[in-house]
Structures are given as structure tokens and as C-alpha cells.
Coordinates of N, CA, C and O in Angstrom, one line a residue:
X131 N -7.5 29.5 -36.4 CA -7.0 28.2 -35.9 C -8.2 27.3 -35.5 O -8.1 26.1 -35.3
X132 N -9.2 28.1 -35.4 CA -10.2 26.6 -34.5 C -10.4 27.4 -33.0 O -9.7 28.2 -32.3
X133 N -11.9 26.6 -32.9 CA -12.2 26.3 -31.3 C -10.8 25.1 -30.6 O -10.3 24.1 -31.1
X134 N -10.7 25.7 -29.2 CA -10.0 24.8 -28.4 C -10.4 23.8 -28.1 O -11.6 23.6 -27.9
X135 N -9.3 22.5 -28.1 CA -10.3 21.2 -28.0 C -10.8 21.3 -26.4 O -10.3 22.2 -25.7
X136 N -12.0 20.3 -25.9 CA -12.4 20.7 -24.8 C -11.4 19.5 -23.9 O -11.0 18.4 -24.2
X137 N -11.4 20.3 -22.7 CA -10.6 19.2 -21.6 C -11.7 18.0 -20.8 O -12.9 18.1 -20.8
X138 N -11.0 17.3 -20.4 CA -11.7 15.9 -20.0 C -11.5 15.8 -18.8 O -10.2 16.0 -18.6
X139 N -12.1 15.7 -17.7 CA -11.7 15.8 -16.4 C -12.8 14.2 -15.6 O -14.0 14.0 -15.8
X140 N -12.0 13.6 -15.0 CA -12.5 12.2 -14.9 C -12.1 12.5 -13.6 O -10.9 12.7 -13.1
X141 N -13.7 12.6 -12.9 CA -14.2 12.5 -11.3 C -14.7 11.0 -11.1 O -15.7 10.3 -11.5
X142 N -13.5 10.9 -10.3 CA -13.3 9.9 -10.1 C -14.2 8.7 -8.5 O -14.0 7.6 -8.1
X143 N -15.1 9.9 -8.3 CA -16.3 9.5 -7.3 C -17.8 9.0 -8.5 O -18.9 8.9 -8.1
X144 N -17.5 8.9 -9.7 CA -18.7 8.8 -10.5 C -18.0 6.8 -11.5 O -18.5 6.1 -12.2
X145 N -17.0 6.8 -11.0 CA -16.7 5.4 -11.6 C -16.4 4.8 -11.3 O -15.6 4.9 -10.4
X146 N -17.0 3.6 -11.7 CA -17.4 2.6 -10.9 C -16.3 1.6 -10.1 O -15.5 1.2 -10.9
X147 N -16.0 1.3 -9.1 CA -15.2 0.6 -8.2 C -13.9 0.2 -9.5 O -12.8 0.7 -9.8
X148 N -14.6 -0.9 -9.8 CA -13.4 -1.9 -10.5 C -12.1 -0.8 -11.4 O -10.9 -0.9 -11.4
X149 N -12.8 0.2 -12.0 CA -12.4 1.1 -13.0 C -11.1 2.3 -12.3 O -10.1 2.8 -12.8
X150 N -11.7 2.5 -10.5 CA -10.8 3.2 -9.9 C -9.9 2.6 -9.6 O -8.8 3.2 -9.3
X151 N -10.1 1.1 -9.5 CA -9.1 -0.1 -9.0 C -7.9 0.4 -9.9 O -6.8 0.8 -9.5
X152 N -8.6 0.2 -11.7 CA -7.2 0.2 -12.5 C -6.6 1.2 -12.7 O -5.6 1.2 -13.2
X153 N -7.2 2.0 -12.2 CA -6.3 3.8 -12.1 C -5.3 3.7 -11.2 O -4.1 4.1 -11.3
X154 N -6.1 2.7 -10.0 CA -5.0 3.2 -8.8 C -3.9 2.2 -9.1 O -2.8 2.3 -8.5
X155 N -4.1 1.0 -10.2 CA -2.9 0.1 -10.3 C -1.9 1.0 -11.0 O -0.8 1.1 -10.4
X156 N -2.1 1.5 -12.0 CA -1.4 2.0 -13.0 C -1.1 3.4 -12.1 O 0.1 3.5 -12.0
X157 N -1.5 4.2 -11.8 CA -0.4 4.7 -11.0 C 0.9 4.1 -9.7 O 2.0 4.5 -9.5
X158 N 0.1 3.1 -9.1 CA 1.6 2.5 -9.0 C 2.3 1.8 -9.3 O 3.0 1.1 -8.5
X159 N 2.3 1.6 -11.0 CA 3.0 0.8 -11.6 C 4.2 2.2 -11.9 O 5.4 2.3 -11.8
X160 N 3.5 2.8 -12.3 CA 4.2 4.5 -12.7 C 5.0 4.8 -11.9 O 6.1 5.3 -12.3
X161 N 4.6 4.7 -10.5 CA 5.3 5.8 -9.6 C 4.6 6.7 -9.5 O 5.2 7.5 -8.8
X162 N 3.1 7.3 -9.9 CA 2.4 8.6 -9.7 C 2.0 8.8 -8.9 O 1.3 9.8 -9.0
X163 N 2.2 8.4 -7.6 CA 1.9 8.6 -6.3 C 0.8 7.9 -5.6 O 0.3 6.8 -6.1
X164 N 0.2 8.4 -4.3 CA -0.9 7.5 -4.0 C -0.6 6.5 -3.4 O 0.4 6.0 -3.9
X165 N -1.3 6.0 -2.3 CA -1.3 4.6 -1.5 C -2.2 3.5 -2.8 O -3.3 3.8 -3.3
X166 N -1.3 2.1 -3.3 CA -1.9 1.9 -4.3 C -3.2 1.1 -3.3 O -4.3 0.9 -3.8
X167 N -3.0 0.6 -2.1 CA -3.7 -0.3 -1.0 C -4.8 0.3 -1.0 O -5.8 -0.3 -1.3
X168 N -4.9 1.7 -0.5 CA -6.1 2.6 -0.1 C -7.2 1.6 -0.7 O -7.8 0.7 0.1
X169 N -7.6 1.8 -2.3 CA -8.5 1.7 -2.5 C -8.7 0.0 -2.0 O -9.8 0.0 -1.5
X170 N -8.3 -1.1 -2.0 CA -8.4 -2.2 -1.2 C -8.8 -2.6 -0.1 O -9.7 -3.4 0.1
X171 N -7.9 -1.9 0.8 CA -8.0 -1.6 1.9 C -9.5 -1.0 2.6 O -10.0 -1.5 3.7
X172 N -10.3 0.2 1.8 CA -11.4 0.4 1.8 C -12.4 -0.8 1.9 O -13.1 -1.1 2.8
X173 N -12.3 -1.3 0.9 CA -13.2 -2.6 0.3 C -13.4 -3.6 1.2 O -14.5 -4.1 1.4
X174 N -12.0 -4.1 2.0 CA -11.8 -5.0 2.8 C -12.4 -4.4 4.3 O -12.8 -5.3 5.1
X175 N -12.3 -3.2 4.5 CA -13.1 -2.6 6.3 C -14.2 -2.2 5.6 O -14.8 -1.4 6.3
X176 N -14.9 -2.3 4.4 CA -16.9 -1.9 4.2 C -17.3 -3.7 4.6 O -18.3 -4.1 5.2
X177 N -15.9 -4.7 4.0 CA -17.2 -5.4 4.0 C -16.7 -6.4 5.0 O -17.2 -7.5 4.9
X178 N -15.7 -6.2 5.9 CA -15.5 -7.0 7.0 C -15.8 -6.3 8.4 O -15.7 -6.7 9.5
X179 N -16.2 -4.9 7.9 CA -16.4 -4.6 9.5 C -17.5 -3.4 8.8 O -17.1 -2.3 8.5
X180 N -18.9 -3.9 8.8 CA -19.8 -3.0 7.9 C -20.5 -2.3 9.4 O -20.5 -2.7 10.6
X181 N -21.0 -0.9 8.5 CA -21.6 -0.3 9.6 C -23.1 -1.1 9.6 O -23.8 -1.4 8.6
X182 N -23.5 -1.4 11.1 CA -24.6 -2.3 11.1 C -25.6 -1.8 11.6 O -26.6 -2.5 11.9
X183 N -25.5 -0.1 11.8 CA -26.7 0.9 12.1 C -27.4 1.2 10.5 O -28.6 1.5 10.2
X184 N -26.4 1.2 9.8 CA -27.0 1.3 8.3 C -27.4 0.0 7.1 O -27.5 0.0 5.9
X185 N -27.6 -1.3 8.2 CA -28.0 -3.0 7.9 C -27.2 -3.0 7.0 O -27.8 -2.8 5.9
X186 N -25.9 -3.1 6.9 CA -24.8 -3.3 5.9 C -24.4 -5.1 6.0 O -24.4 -5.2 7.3
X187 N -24.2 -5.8 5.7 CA -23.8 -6.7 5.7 C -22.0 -7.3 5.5 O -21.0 -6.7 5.0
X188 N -22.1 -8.3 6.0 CA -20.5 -8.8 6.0 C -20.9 -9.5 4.3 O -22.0 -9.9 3.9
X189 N -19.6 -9.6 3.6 CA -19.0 -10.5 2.7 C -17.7 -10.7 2.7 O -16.9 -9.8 2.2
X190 N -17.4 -12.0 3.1 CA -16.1 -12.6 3.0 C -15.5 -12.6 1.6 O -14.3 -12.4 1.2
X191 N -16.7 -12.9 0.8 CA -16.0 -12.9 -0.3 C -15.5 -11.9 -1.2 O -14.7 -12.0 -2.1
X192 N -16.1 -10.8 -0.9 CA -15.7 -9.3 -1.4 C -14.4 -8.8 -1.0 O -13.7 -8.1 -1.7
X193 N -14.2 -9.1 -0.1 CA -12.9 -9.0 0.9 C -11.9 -9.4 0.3 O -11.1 -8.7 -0.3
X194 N -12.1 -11.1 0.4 CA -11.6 -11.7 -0.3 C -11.0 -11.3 -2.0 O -9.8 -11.4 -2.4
X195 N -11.9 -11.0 -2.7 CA -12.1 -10.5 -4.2 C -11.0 -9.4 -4.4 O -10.2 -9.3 -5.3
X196 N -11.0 -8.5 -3.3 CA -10.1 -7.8 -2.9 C -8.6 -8.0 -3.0 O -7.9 -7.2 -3.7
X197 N -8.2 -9.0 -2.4 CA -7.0 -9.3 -1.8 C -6.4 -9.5 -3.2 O -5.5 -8.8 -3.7
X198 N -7.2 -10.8 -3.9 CA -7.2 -10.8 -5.3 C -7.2 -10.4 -6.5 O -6.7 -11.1 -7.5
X199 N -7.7 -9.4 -6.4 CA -7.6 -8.0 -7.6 C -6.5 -7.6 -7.6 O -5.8 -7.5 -8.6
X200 N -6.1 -7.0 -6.2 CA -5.0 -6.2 -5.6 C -3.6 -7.4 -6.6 O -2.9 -7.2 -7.6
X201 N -3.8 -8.4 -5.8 CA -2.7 -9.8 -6.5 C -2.4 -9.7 -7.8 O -1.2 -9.7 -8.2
X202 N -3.7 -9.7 -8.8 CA -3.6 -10.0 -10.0 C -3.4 -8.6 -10.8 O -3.1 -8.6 -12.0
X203 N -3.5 -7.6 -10.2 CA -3.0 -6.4 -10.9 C -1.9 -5.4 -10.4 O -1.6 -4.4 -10.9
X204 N -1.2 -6.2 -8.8 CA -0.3 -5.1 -8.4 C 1.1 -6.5 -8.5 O 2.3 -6.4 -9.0
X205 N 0.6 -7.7 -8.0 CA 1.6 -8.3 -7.8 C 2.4 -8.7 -6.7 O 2.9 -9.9 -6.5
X206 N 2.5 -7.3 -5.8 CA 3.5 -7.0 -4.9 C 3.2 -7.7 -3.8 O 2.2 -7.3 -3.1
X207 N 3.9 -8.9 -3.4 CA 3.7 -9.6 -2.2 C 4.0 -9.1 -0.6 O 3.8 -9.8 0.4
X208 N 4.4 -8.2 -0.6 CA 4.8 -7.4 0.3 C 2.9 -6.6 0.8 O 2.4 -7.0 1.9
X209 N 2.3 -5.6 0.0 CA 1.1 -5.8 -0.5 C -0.2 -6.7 -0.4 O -1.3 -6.5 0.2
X210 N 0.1 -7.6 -0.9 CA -0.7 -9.0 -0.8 C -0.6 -9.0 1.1 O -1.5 -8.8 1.8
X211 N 0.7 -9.3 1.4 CA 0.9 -9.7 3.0 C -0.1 -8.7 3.8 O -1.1 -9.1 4.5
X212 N 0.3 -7.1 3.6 CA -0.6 -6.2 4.6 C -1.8 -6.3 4.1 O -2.6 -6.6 4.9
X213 N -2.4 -6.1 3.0 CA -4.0 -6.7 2.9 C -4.6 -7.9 3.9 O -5.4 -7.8 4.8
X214 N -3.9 -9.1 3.3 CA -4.1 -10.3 4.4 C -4.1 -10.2 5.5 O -4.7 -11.0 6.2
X215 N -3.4 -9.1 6.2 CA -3.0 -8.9 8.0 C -4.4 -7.7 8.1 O -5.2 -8.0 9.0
X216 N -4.6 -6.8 7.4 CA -5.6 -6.1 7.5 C -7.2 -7.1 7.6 O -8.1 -6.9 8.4
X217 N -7.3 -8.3 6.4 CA -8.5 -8.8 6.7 C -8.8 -9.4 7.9 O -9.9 -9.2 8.5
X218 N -7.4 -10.3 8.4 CA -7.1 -10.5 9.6 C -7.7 -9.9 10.8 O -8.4 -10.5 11.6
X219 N -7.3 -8.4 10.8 CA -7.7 -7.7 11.9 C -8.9 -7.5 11.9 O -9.7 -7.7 12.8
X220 N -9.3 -7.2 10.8 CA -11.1 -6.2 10.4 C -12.1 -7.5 10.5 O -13.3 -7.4 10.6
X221 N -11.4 -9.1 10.4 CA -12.6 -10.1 10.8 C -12.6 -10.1 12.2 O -13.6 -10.1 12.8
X222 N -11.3 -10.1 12.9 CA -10.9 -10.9 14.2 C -12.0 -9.5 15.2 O -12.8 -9.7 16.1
X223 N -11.6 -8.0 14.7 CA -11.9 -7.1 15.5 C -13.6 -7.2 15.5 O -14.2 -7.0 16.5
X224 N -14.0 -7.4 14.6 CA -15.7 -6.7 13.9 C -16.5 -8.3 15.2 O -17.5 -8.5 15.9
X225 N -15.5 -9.0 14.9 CA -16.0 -10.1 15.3 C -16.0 -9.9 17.2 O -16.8 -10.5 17.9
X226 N -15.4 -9.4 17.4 CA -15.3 -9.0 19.0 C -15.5 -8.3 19.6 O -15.3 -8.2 20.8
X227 N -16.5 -6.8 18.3 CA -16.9 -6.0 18.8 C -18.6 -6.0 18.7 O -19.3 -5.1 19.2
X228 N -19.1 -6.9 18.0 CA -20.5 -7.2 17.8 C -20.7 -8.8 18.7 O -21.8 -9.4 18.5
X229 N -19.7 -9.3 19.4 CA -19.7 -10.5 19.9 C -20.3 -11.9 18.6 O -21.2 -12.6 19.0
X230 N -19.8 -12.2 17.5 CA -20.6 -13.1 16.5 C -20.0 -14.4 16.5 O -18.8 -14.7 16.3
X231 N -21.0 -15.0 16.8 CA -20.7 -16.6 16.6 C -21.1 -17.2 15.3 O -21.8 -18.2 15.2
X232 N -20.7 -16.6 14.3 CA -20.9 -17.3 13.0 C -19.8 -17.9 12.4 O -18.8 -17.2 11.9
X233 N -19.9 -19.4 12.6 CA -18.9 -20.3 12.3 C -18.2 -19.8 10.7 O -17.1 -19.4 10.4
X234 N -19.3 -20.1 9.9 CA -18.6 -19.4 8.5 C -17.3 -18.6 8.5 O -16.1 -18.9 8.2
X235 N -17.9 -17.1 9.1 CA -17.1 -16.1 9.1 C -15.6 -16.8 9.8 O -14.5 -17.0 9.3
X236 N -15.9 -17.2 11.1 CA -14.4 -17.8 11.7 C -13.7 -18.5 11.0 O -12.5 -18.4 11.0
X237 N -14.5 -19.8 9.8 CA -13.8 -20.2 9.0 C -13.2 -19.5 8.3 O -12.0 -19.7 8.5
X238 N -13.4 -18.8 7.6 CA -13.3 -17.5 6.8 C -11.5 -17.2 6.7 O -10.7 -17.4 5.8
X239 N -11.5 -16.6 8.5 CA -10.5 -15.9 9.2 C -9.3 -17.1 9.2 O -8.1 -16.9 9.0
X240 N -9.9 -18.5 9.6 CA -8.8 -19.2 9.6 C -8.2 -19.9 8.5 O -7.1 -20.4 8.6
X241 N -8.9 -19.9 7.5 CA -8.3 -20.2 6.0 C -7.9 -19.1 5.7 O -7.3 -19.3 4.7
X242 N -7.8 -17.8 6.0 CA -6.9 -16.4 5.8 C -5.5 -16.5 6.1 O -4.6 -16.3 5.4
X243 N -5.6 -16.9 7.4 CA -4.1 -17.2 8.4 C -3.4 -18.0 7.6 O -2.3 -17.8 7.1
X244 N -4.5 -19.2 7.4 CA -3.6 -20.5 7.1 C -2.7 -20.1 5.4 O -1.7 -20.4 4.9
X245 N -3.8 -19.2 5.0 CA -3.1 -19.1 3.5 C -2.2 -18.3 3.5 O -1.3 -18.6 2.7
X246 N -2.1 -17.1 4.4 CA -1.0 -16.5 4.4 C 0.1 -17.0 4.9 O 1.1 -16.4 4.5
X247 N 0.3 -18.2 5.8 CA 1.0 -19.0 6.1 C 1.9 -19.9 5.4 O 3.1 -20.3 5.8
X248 N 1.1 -20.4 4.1 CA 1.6 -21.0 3.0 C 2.1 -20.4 2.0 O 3.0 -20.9 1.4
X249 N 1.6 -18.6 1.5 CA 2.6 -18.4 0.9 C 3.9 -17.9 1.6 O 4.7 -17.4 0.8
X250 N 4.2 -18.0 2.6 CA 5.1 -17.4 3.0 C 6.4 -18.7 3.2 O 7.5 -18.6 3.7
X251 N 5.8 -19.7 2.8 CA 7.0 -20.6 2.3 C 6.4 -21.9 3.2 O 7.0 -22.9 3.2

């Protein structure tokens, strides 16, 4: 009959972000279980509330990128909503536990609000 074909096993700590993104979309487009947010969710507390003993930096826009990815590959506005309420917290908190007066970032937080406000009719 032949050698057995060999199995493929895809560890999934060796690929790269965007790639685990579309795993985790397509499992919940399936139903295969899994929080499909998790991996979002992560993305949005590394880079709105970074550890700053390890000089990690803030990006709004990764955050951001986030919300967006999540939008353009899950859809689910329900989804979209708790991401948005999560960036919410992880700026408003990071921001009042390192005391930061960086106008940017506050803009940031309040064009968050305001947008979540607009889609919501």
C-alpha cells in the first residue's frame, strides 16, 4: 500500500498574528468553538494598556486595527460593540493608572465613544 501520508499539525504560537486572526474568524463562522474576540481582545489590552516595566509602548492605532479586522472579517455588531467598550476601558483605565496627560491618546478615547455612538443609530 505505501508509506502513510504524514500528519500536519499547525502550532499555532509559531503564526503570525494576522493568520491566527483568520483561523479564529473561520471558526466562528463554523460554530467550532472558541471566543472568536479573544484573539482581539488580546491585541487591544497589549496595546492600550502595555506593560511599561518591559518599555512597551501605547498604539491607538493597533487597537484600533483591531476593532477593524475583527469588523471586516466577523461582522458581528454585537462584537464590534464589546471590543469598542473594551478599548474604552483599557484607554480610560491605563490612562488612570500611570496618571497620562497625553492629549492624543484622550482624543483617541473620545473619537471611540463618539463612534460608537454613531453606529448605534
Amino acid at each position: 500500500m505505501g508509506q502513510p501520508m504524514p500528519t500536519f499539525q499547525l502550532k499555532a504560537h509559531r503564526l503570525p498574528t494576522k493568520i491566527r486572526l483568520l483561523f479564529s474568524c473561520i471558526h466562528s463562522r463554523f460554530g467550532l468553538g472558541g471566543d472568536v474576540l479573544e484573539p482581539y481582545k488580546k491585541i487591544i489590552d497589549r496595546w492600550l494598556w502595555p506593560d511599561v516595566l518591559r518599555n512597551q509602548d501605547t498604539s491607538v492605532s493597533q487597537a484600533k486595527q483591531a476593532i477593524s479586522d475583527y469588523k471586516k472579517a466577523v461582522g458581528d455588531l454585537e462584537g464590534v460593540a464589546e471590543l469598542m467598550v473594551l478599548y474604552c476601558e483599557q484607554a480610560a483605565g491605563f490612562c488612570d493608572a500611570i496618571c497620562s496627560d497625553d492629549e492624543g491618546y484622550f482624543d483617541a478615547l473620545v473619537r471611540m465613544v463618539d463612534s460608537g455612538r454613531r453606529d448605534d443609530g
